[in-house]
DNA sequence: CAGAATGAAAC
DNA sequence: GTTTCATTCTG
């Protein structure tokens, strides 16, 4: 029954039931519309040229006038802007929270935000919308049913996730359009650009990815299908190491004792497998930065030639030791390949081995800062692994087929990113033809100056990494493009790098990656730097941007576009970024009983109930969970007051009947007014006692009864282990 | 790919 | 009133 809901149906199904057909919208791009430039009254000449260039550059056939308008993606509303701006913060604050949980928190934050504070966002959203509407005069938010729908694949410009925006260039503060010097031509904001403050470790990633490709013959286990992320982690440990060896090797004081990739690979394996567990936070951090230095190619740090391995070991050992027990010195990857399914099972196994109650252990683990650090590396590595692996797959049909039956984790990414990758390749070309090549890099560099104060030297290193990377990319770039057939399937190192990077960006990997790194950092000195950090952070982040970037631009014709993108980016970045503390305070004042992790708890609540009811009975499991819910019942009821959640769709509501004992049971046609709102703010006051969490849980469960089965299995499994952790975290 | 949220627009 | 779809990204 939910099928008609928000799930994106194939756009082709023109007339399903009575509902509007869903269509895939193309990201709106000013270049898609002749009118694109209208909104900024004066300055369009040069842009027009660029426009034509680009349009002719792309395969023009797919851009029909009307379809382009129809396809354009909606501009973000204020809340979405807010989300985009703050999601990473939420994720920093709640590292264990999944994205949906983060969204909930964001909603809560948004809810407690004062109108004045929201204003900037609403203003900007309005600007976006206005600009958008000018560019797409007849744009229909919800496309009319009759229009023919095109396949999603025919997106002319840009990847699904890479957006270029255009809007009038007034600052967010002056909501009245047209304050800005019109010399600023069409401003464009590439909204999907990775947050410049989160671009760290790129070179590292790219090198790793490179290695994954170039050395796959050597490490034959690379071909292992069904690669669990754990194994990918392993691989990337090696990759990591290799990358740095390589760097060492190429340094002036190059060491000649390594001959060829084979030996290097062996050395890497050996190094990785012989590591000891060194869960020392300081050491880890140190090593981490050492690696960065290395990666960065800085001369300021030299490993003693004979001890470089041990110098690098700590970080590696941290990674490997968390992810696995001792690895056999040889064939570590191969053995690992069949060993474990994923990181989580992995953890479980570890816990079992140690005979520590898993919940207890998790609790302590969760609160362990060291884990944050490790996690951040894990994330990094995993991101690399996925990207690299994907590229490898792209590049090699053999692999592709072998992987087809692979595990969902890997596969998902693959399929998900594949067409995107193709599109991006296209886009890349397009950028070239329009002379835009490198603009993003330039922008990145410029924007990378916008570092929050929290950023330390590491950030600077990363900034420089970006520069370096920019230069590194060029030569191979040409090589890639020389071969037209390469588009869509990777053939060169560079394209792999590029694809890896782009994949990371498009998937938000870099953001989360960097967020993870920050998370690690923050975790390390959270106690003392938290407050000060955030107190100035909000606006400090924003202001720095505008100055530097301009100088960094070298390309002339793309200067405008680059500038514009930059302008948009700046604008977005200039949106206030509120400290989690702010919301905590607000939260306590607005809703007294709000708990830090309430959203999570609720989510878990629903999850748990969902999983349980599939059993059709009130198992002990069920009882446990219900009681667990009731324990927090009061608090949760209070918590619900704070946020104003959207009413559930009627079609999604399983109607409820209140029974004599006050519990709620589902019934088909007989809904008590307000029952559907049991979880909503307004009703909470009116029905304080009747709708216990048990009831809510059941409601949630009933509403989800028809949902996919695999989620059930998953949640059933997970809730058992994770619920206690979440609760405990709420208290910390 | 679903989904978590809010909001704008179109039914 | 209801539905769609913008955002992100985990499961």
PDB file of C-alpha atoms in Angstrom, chain A residues 393-592:
ATOM      1  CA  UNK A 393      35.446  -2.924 -11.819  1.00  0.00           C
ATOM      2  CA  UNK A 394      34.698  -0.308 -14.332  1.00  0.00           C
ATOM      3  CA  UNK A 395      37.941  -0.928 -15.890  1.00  0.00           C
ATOM      4  CA  UNK A 396      37.844  -4.613 -16.106  1.00  0.00           C
ATOM      5  CA  UNK A 397      35.051  -6.652 -17.461  1.00  0.00           C
ATOM      6  CA  UNK A 398      36.362  -9.773 -15.985  1.00  0.00           C
ATOM      7  CA  UNK A 399      36.024  -8.283 -12.637  1.00  0.00           C
ATOM      8  CA  UNK A 400      32.728  -6.918 -13.458  1.00  0.00           C
ATOM      9  CA  UNK A 401      31.222 -10.244 -14.160  1.00  0.00           C
ATOM     10  CA  UNK A 402      32.799 -11.806 -11.197  1.00  0.00           C
ATOM     11  CA  UNK A 403      31.383  -9.165  -9.060  1.00  0.00           C
ATOM     12  CA  UNK A 404      27.922  -9.299 -10.331  1.00  0.00           C
ATOM     13  CA  UNK A 405      26.942 -11.742  -7.756  1.00  0.00           C
ATOM     14  CA  UNK A 406      28.753  -9.818  -5.190  1.00  0.00           C
ATOM     15  CA  UNK A 407      27.686  -8.475  -1.953  1.00  0.00           C
ATOM     16  CA  UNK A 408      25.219  -5.744  -1.787  1.00  0.00           C
ATOM     17  CA  UNK A 409      27.449  -3.239  -0.172  1.00  0.00           C
ATOM     18  CA  UNK A 410      29.912  -3.191  -2.925  1.00  0.00           C
ATOM     19  CA  UNK A 411      27.423  -3.770  -5.600  1.00  0.00           C
ATOM     20  CA  UNK A 412      25.210  -1.065  -4.502  1.00  0.00           C
ATOM     21  CA  UNK A 413      27.854   1.475  -4.775  1.00  0.00           C
ATOM     22  CA  UNK A 414      28.820   0.169  -8.058  1.00  0.00           C
ATOM     23  CA  UNK A 415      25.510   0.234  -9.696  1.00  0.00           C
ATOM     24  CA  UNK A 416      24.705   3.422  -8.081  1.00  0.00           C
ATOM     25  CA  UNK A 417      27.710   5.209  -9.251  1.00  0.00           C
ATOM     26  CA  UNK A 418      28.207   3.611 -12.514  1.00  0.00           C
ATOM     27  CA  UNK A 419      25.992   5.640 -14.689  1.00  0.00           C
ATOM     28  CA  UNK A 420      26.889   8.600 -12.660  1.00  0.00           C
ATOM     29  CA  UNK A 421      30.444   7.947 -13.474  1.00  0.00           C
ATOM     30  CA  UNK A 422      29.634   7.811 -17.096  1.00  0.00           C
ATOM     31  CA  UNK A 423      27.840  11.039 -16.901  1.00  0.00           C
ATOM     32  CA  UNK A 424      30.636  12.574 -15.047  1.00  0.00           C
ATOM     33  CA  UNK A 425      33.054  11.557 -17.652  1.00  0.00           C
ATOM     34  CA  UNK A 426      30.869  13.303 -20.099  1.00  0.00           C
ATOM     35  CA  UNK A 427      30.740  16.259 -17.932  1.00  0.00           C
ATOM     36  CA  UNK A 428      34.428  16.254 -17.678  1.00  0.00           C
ATOM     37  CA  UNK A 429      34.752  16.423 -21.373  1.00  0.00           C
ATOM     38  CA  UNK A 430      32.261  19.087 -21.480  1.00  0.00           C
ATOM     39  CA  UNK A 431      34.190  21.063 -19.043  1.00  0.00           C
ATOM     40  CA  UNK A 432      37.136  20.780 -21.248  1.00  0.00           C
ATOM     41  CA  UNK A 433      35.388  21.918 -24.294  1.00  0.00           C
ATOM     42  CA  UNK A 434      33.971  24.882 -22.581  1.00  0.00           C
ATOM     43  CA  UNK A 435      37.294  25.814 -21.235  1.00  0.00           C
ATOM     44  CA  UNK A 436      36.125  25.145 -17.794  1.00  0.00           C
ATOM     45  CA  UNK A 437      38.698  22.629 -17.062  1.00  0.00           C
ATOM     46  CA  UNK A 438      40.369  23.117 -13.805  1.00  0.00           C
ATOM     47  CA  UNK A 439      37.972  25.672 -12.590  1.00  0.00           C
ATOM     48  CA  UNK A 440      36.728  23.406  -9.961  1.00  0.00           C
ATOM     49  CA  UNK A 441      40.193  22.856  -8.808  1.00  0.00           C
ATOM     50  CA  UNK A 442      40.815  26.482  -8.686  1.00  0.00           C
ATOM     51  CA  UNK A 443      37.698  26.970  -6.809  1.00  0.00           C
ATOM     52  CA  UNK A 444      38.563  24.255  -4.475  1.00  0.00           C
ATOM     53  CA  UNK A 445      41.829  25.718  -3.728  1.00  0.00           C
ATOM     54  CA  UNK A 446      40.369  29.035  -3.134  1.00  0.00           C
ATOM     55  CA  UNK A 447      37.667  27.752  -1.016  1.00  0.00           C
ATOM     56  CA  UNK A 448      39.942  25.585   0.895  1.00  0.00           C
ATOM     57  CA  UNK A 449      41.077  28.738   2.478  1.00  0.00           C
ATOM     58  CA  UNK A 450      37.779  28.905   4.150  1.00  0.00           C
ATOM     59  CA  UNK A 451      38.767  26.834   6.999  1.00  0.00           C
ATOM     60  CA  UNK A 452      37.025  27.048  10.238  1.00  0.00           C
ATOM     61  CA  UNK A 453      39.233  28.050  13.026  1.00  0.00           C
ATOM     62  CA  UNK A 454      38.971  24.646  14.389  1.00  0.00           C
ATOM     63  CA  UNK A 455      41.116  23.462  11.598  1.00  0.00           C
ATOM     64  CA  UNK A 456      44.649  22.888  12.542  1.00  0.00           C
ATOM     65  CA  UNK A 457      47.762  22.446  10.608  1.00  0.00           C
ATOM     66  CA  UNK A 458      46.346  19.353   9.156  1.00  0.00           C
ATOM     67  CA  UNK A 459      43.876  21.399   7.303  1.00  0.00           C
ATOM     68  CA  UNK A 460      46.576  23.413   5.761  1.00  0.00           C
ATOM     69  CA  UNK A 461      48.340  20.375   4.717  1.00  0.00           C
ATOM     70  CA  UNK A 462      45.252  19.177   3.098  1.00  0.00           C
ATOM     71  CA  UNK A 463      44.789  22.417   1.389  1.00  0.00           C
ATOM     72  CA  UNK A 464      48.138  22.072  -0.118  1.00  0.00           C
ATOM     73  CA  UNK A 465      47.349  18.562  -0.956  1.00  0.00           C
ATOM     74  CA  UNK A 466      44.613  19.803  -3.067  1.00  0.00           C
ATOM     75  CA  UNK A 467      46.931  22.035  -4.905  1.00  0.00           C
ATOM     76  CA  UNK A 468      49.358  19.304  -5.434  1.00  0.00           C
ATOM     77  CA  UNK A 469      46.679  17.094  -6.578  1.00  0.00           C
ATOM     78  CA  UNK A 470      45.552  19.609  -9.039  1.00  0.00           C
ATOM     79  CA  UNK A 471      48.890  19.644 -10.644  1.00  0.00           C
ATOM     80  CA  UNK A 472      49.269  15.965 -10.541  1.00  0.00           C
ATOM     81  CA  UNK A 473      46.095  15.396 -12.337  1.00  0.00           C
ATOM     82  CA  UNK A 474      46.864  17.309 -15.419  1.00  0.00           C
ATOM     83  CA  UNK A 475      49.165  15.083 -17.399  1.00  0.00           C
ATOM     84  CA  UNK A 476      47.180  11.971 -16.999  1.00  0.00           C
ATOM     85  CA  UNK A 477      44.147  13.906 -17.690  1.00  0.00           C
ATOM     86  CA  UNK A 478      45.253  14.507 -21.178  1.00  0.00           C
ATOM     87  CA  UNK A 479      46.096  10.905 -21.569  1.00  0.00           C
ATOM     88  CA  UNK A 480      42.639   9.949 -20.616  1.00  0.00           C
ATOM     89  CA  UNK A 481      40.904  12.260 -22.939  1.00  0.00           C
ATOM     90  CA  UNK A 482      43.097  11.436 -25.823  1.00  0.00           C
ATOM     91  CA  UNK A 483      41.209   8.260 -26.050  1.00  0.00           C
ATOM     92  CA  UNK A 484      37.579   8.980 -26.646  1.00  0.00           C
ATOM     93  CA  UNK A 485      36.559   5.493 -25.835  1.00  0.00           C
ATOM     94  CA  UNK A 486      37.684   6.007 -22.385  1.00  0.00           C
ATOM     95  CA  UNK A 487      34.665   7.934 -21.561  1.00  0.00           C
ATOM     96  CA  UNK A 488      32.502   5.802 -19.451  1.00  0.00           C
ATOM     97  CA  UNK A 489      35.028   3.233 -18.615  1.00  0.00           C
ATOM     98  CA  UNK A 490      38.227   4.026 -17.004  1.00  0.00           C
ATOM     99  CA  UNK A 491      41.428   3.399 -18.803  1.00  0.00           C
ATOM    100  CA  UNK A 492      43.917   5.675 -17.278  1.00  0.00           C
ATOM    101  CA  UNK A 493      45.165   6.446 -13.893  1.00  0.00           C
ATOM    102  CA  UNK A 494      43.989   9.908 -14.027  1.00  0.00           C
ATOM    103  CA  UNK A 495      40.477   9.136 -14.862  1.00  0.00           C
ATOM    104  CA  UNK A 496      40.506   6.762 -12.026  1.00  0.00           C
ATOM    105  CA  UNK A 497      41.637   9.420  -9.751  1.00  0.00           C
ATOM    106  CA  UNK A 498      39.202  11.786 -11.129  1.00  0.00           C
ATOM    107  CA  UNK A 499      36.443   9.324 -10.932  1.00  0.00           C
ATOM    108  CA  UNK A 500      37.406   8.386  -7.499  1.00  0.00           C
ATOM    109  CA  UNK A 501      37.381  11.928  -6.431  1.00  0.00           C
ATOM    110  CA  UNK A 502      34.187  12.653  -8.169  1.00  0.00           C
ATOM    111  CA  UNK A 503      32.604   9.600  -6.832  1.00  0.00           C
ATOM    112  CA  UNK A 504      33.634  10.583  -3.408  1.00  0.00           C
ATOM    113  CA  UNK A 505      32.258  13.984  -3.901  1.00  0.00           C
ATOM    114  CA  UNK A 506      29.110  12.910  -5.519  1.00  0.00           C
ATOM    115  CA  UNK A 507      28.454  10.357  -2.929  1.00  0.00           C
ATOM    116  CA  UNK A 508      29.206  12.807  -0.255  1.00  0.00           C
ATOM    117  CA  UNK A 509      32.130  10.702   0.663  1.00  0.00           C
ATOM    118  CA  UNK A 510      34.495  13.498   1.000  1.00  0.00           C
ATOM    119  CA  UNK A 511      32.205  15.326   3.217  1.00  0.00           C
ATOM    120  CA  UNK A 512      31.682  12.477   5.491  1.00  0.00           C
ATOM    121  CA  UNK A 513      35.237  11.525   5.198  1.00  0.00           C
ATOM    122  CA  UNK A 514      36.337  14.835   6.360  1.00  0.00           C
ATOM    123  CA  UNK A 515      33.631  14.885   8.881  1.00  0.00           C
ATOM    124  CA  UNK A 516      35.027  11.699  10.170  1.00  0.00           C
ATOM    125  CA  UNK A 517      38.416  13.142  10.394  1.00  0.00           C
ATOM    126  CA  UNK A 518      37.098  16.101  12.213  1.00  0.00           C
ATOM    127  CA  UNK A 519      35.198  13.773  14.358  1.00  0.00           C
ATOM    128  CA  UNK A 520      38.405  12.127  15.292  1.00  0.00           C
ATOM    129  CA  UNK A 521      40.049  15.385  15.975  1.00  0.00           C
ATOM    130  CA  UNK A 522      37.202  16.688  17.908  1.00  0.00           C
ATOM    131  CA  UNK A 523      37.006  13.555  19.866  1.00  0.00           C
ATOM    132  CA  UNK A 524      40.602  13.918  20.808  1.00  0.00           C
ATOM    133  CA  UNK A 525      40.217  17.238  22.492  1.00  0.00           C
ATOM    134  CA  UNK A 526      36.563  17.616  22.679  1.00  0.00           C
ATOM    135  CA  UNK A 527      36.584  18.544  26.296  1.00  0.00           C
ATOM    136  CA  UNK A 528      38.342  21.781  25.952  1.00  0.00           C
ATOM    137  CA  UNK A 529      37.991  22.920  22.453  1.00  0.00           C
ATOM    138  CA  UNK A 530      34.407  22.277  21.959  1.00  0.00           C
ATOM    139  CA  UNK A 531      33.009  25.477  23.249  1.00  0.00           C
ATOM    140  CA  UNK A 532      35.487  27.901  22.000  1.00  0.00           C
ATOM    141  CA  UNK A 533      35.517  26.167  18.777  1.00  0.00           C
ATOM    142  CA  UNK A 534      31.918  26.630  18.103  1.00  0.00           C
ATOM    143  CA  UNK A 535      31.477  29.983  19.596  1.00  0.00           C
ATOM    144  CA  UNK A 536      33.204  31.670  16.756  1.00  0.00           C
ATOM    145  CA  UNK A 537      32.791  29.059  14.241  1.00  0.00           C
ATOM    146  CA  UNK A 538      29.482  30.086  12.985  1.00  0.00           C
ATOM    147  CA  UNK A 539      30.447  33.134  11.143  1.00  0.00           C
ATOM    148  CA  UNK A 540      34.137  32.765  11.071  1.00  0.00           C
ATOM    149  CA  UNK A 541      33.679  30.103   8.536  1.00  0.00           C
ATOM    150  CA  UNK A 542      31.785  32.281   6.259  1.00  0.00           C
ATOM    151  CA  UNK A 543      33.677  35.463   6.078  1.00  0.00           C
ATOM    152  CA  UNK A 544      36.985  34.285   4.910  1.00  0.00           C
ATOM    153  CA  UNK A 545      35.911  33.080   1.596  1.00  0.00           C
ATOM    154  CA  UNK A 546      35.470  35.918  -0.816  1.00  0.00           C
ATOM    155  CA  UNK A 547      38.886  37.418  -0.835  1.00  0.00           C
ATOM    156  CA  UNK A 548      41.380  34.872  -1.833  1.00  0.00           C
ATOM    157  CA  UNK A 549      39.667  32.857  -4.469  1.00  0.00           C
ATOM    158  CA  UNK A 550      39.730  35.507  -7.124  1.00  0.00           C
ATOM    159  CA  UNK A 551      43.443  35.666  -7.358  1.00  0.00           C
ATOM    160  CA  UNK A 552      43.759  32.016  -7.692  1.00  0.00           C
ATOM    161  CA  UNK A 553      41.873  31.911 -10.880  1.00  0.00           C
ATOM    162  CA  UNK A 554      44.053  31.534 -13.841  1.00  0.00           C
ATOM    163  CA  UNK A 555      41.751  30.641 -16.640  1.00  0.00           C
ATOM    164  CA  UNK A 556      40.353  33.717 -18.224  1.00  0.00           C
ATOM    165  CA  UNK A 557      37.268  32.788 -20.102  1.00  0.00           C
ATOM    166  CA  UNK A 558      36.080  30.615 -17.328  1.00  0.00           C
ATOM    167  CA  UNK A 559      36.928  33.276 -14.927  1.00  0.00           C
ATOM    168  CA  UNK A 560      33.385  34.372 -14.901  1.00  0.00           C
ATOM    169  CA  UNK A 561      31.856  31.057 -14.368  1.00  0.00           C
ATOM    170  CA  UNK A 562      34.407  30.192 -11.822  1.00  0.00           C
ATOM    171  CA  UNK A 563      33.855  33.405 -10.055  1.00  0.00           C
ATOM    172  CA  UNK A 564      30.207  32.797 -10.128  1.00  0.00           C
ATOM    173  CA  UNK A 565      30.408  29.371  -8.779  1.00  0.00           C
ATOM    174  CA  UNK A 566      32.576  30.744  -6.167  1.00  0.00           C
ATOM    175  CA  UNK A 567      30.121  33.423  -5.410  1.00  0.00           C
ATOM    176  CA  UNK A 568      27.427  30.917  -4.917  1.00  0.00           C
ATOM    177  CA  UNK A 569      29.577  28.748  -2.876  1.00  0.00           C
ATOM    178  CA  UNK A 570      30.545  31.662  -0.806  1.00  0.00           C
ATOM    179  CA  UNK A 571      26.969  32.495  -0.298  1.00  0.00           C
ATOM    180  CA  UNK A 572      26.108  29.111   0.802  1.00  0.00           C
ATOM    181  CA  UNK A 573      29.087  28.995   3.012  1.00  0.00           C
ATOM    182  CA  UNK A 574      28.228  32.328   4.431  1.00  0.00           C
ATOM    183  CA  UNK A 575      25.043  30.971   5.741  1.00  0.00           C
ATOM    184  CA  UNK A 576      25.316  30.835   9.450  1.00  0.00           C
ATOM    185  CA  UNK A 577      26.317  27.544  10.802  1.00  0.00           C
ATOM    186  CA  UNK A 578      24.981  27.174  14.234  1.00  0.00           C
ATOM    187  CA  UNK A 579      26.720  25.320  16.918  1.00  0.00           C
ATOM    188  CA  UNK A 580      25.211  22.139  18.217  1.00  0.00           C
ATOM    189  CA  UNK A 581      25.550  23.751  21.571  1.00  0.00           C
ATOM    190  CA  UNK A 582      23.242  26.421  20.452  1.00  0.00           C
ATOM    191  CA  UNK A 583      20.649  23.858  19.753  1.00  0.00           C
ATOM    192  CA  UNK A 584      21.262  22.071  22.920  1.00  0.00           C
ATOM    193  CA  UNK A 585      20.585  25.216  24.810  1.00  0.00           C
ATOM    194  CA  UNK A 586      17.618  26.054  22.760  1.00  0.00           C
ATOM    195  CA  UNK A 587      16.404  22.597  23.084  1.00  0.00           C
ATOM    196  CA  UNK A 588      16.488  22.720  26.819  1.00  0.00           C
ATOM    197  CA  UNK A 589      14.686  25.960  26.949  1.00  0.00           C
ATOM    198  CA  UNK A 590      12.092  25.158  24.396  1.00  0.00           C
ATOM    199  CA  UNK A 591      11.389  21.647  25.372  1.00  0.00           C
ATOM    200  CA  UNK A 592      12.467  21.004  28.870  1.00  0.00           C
TER     201      UNK A 592
END
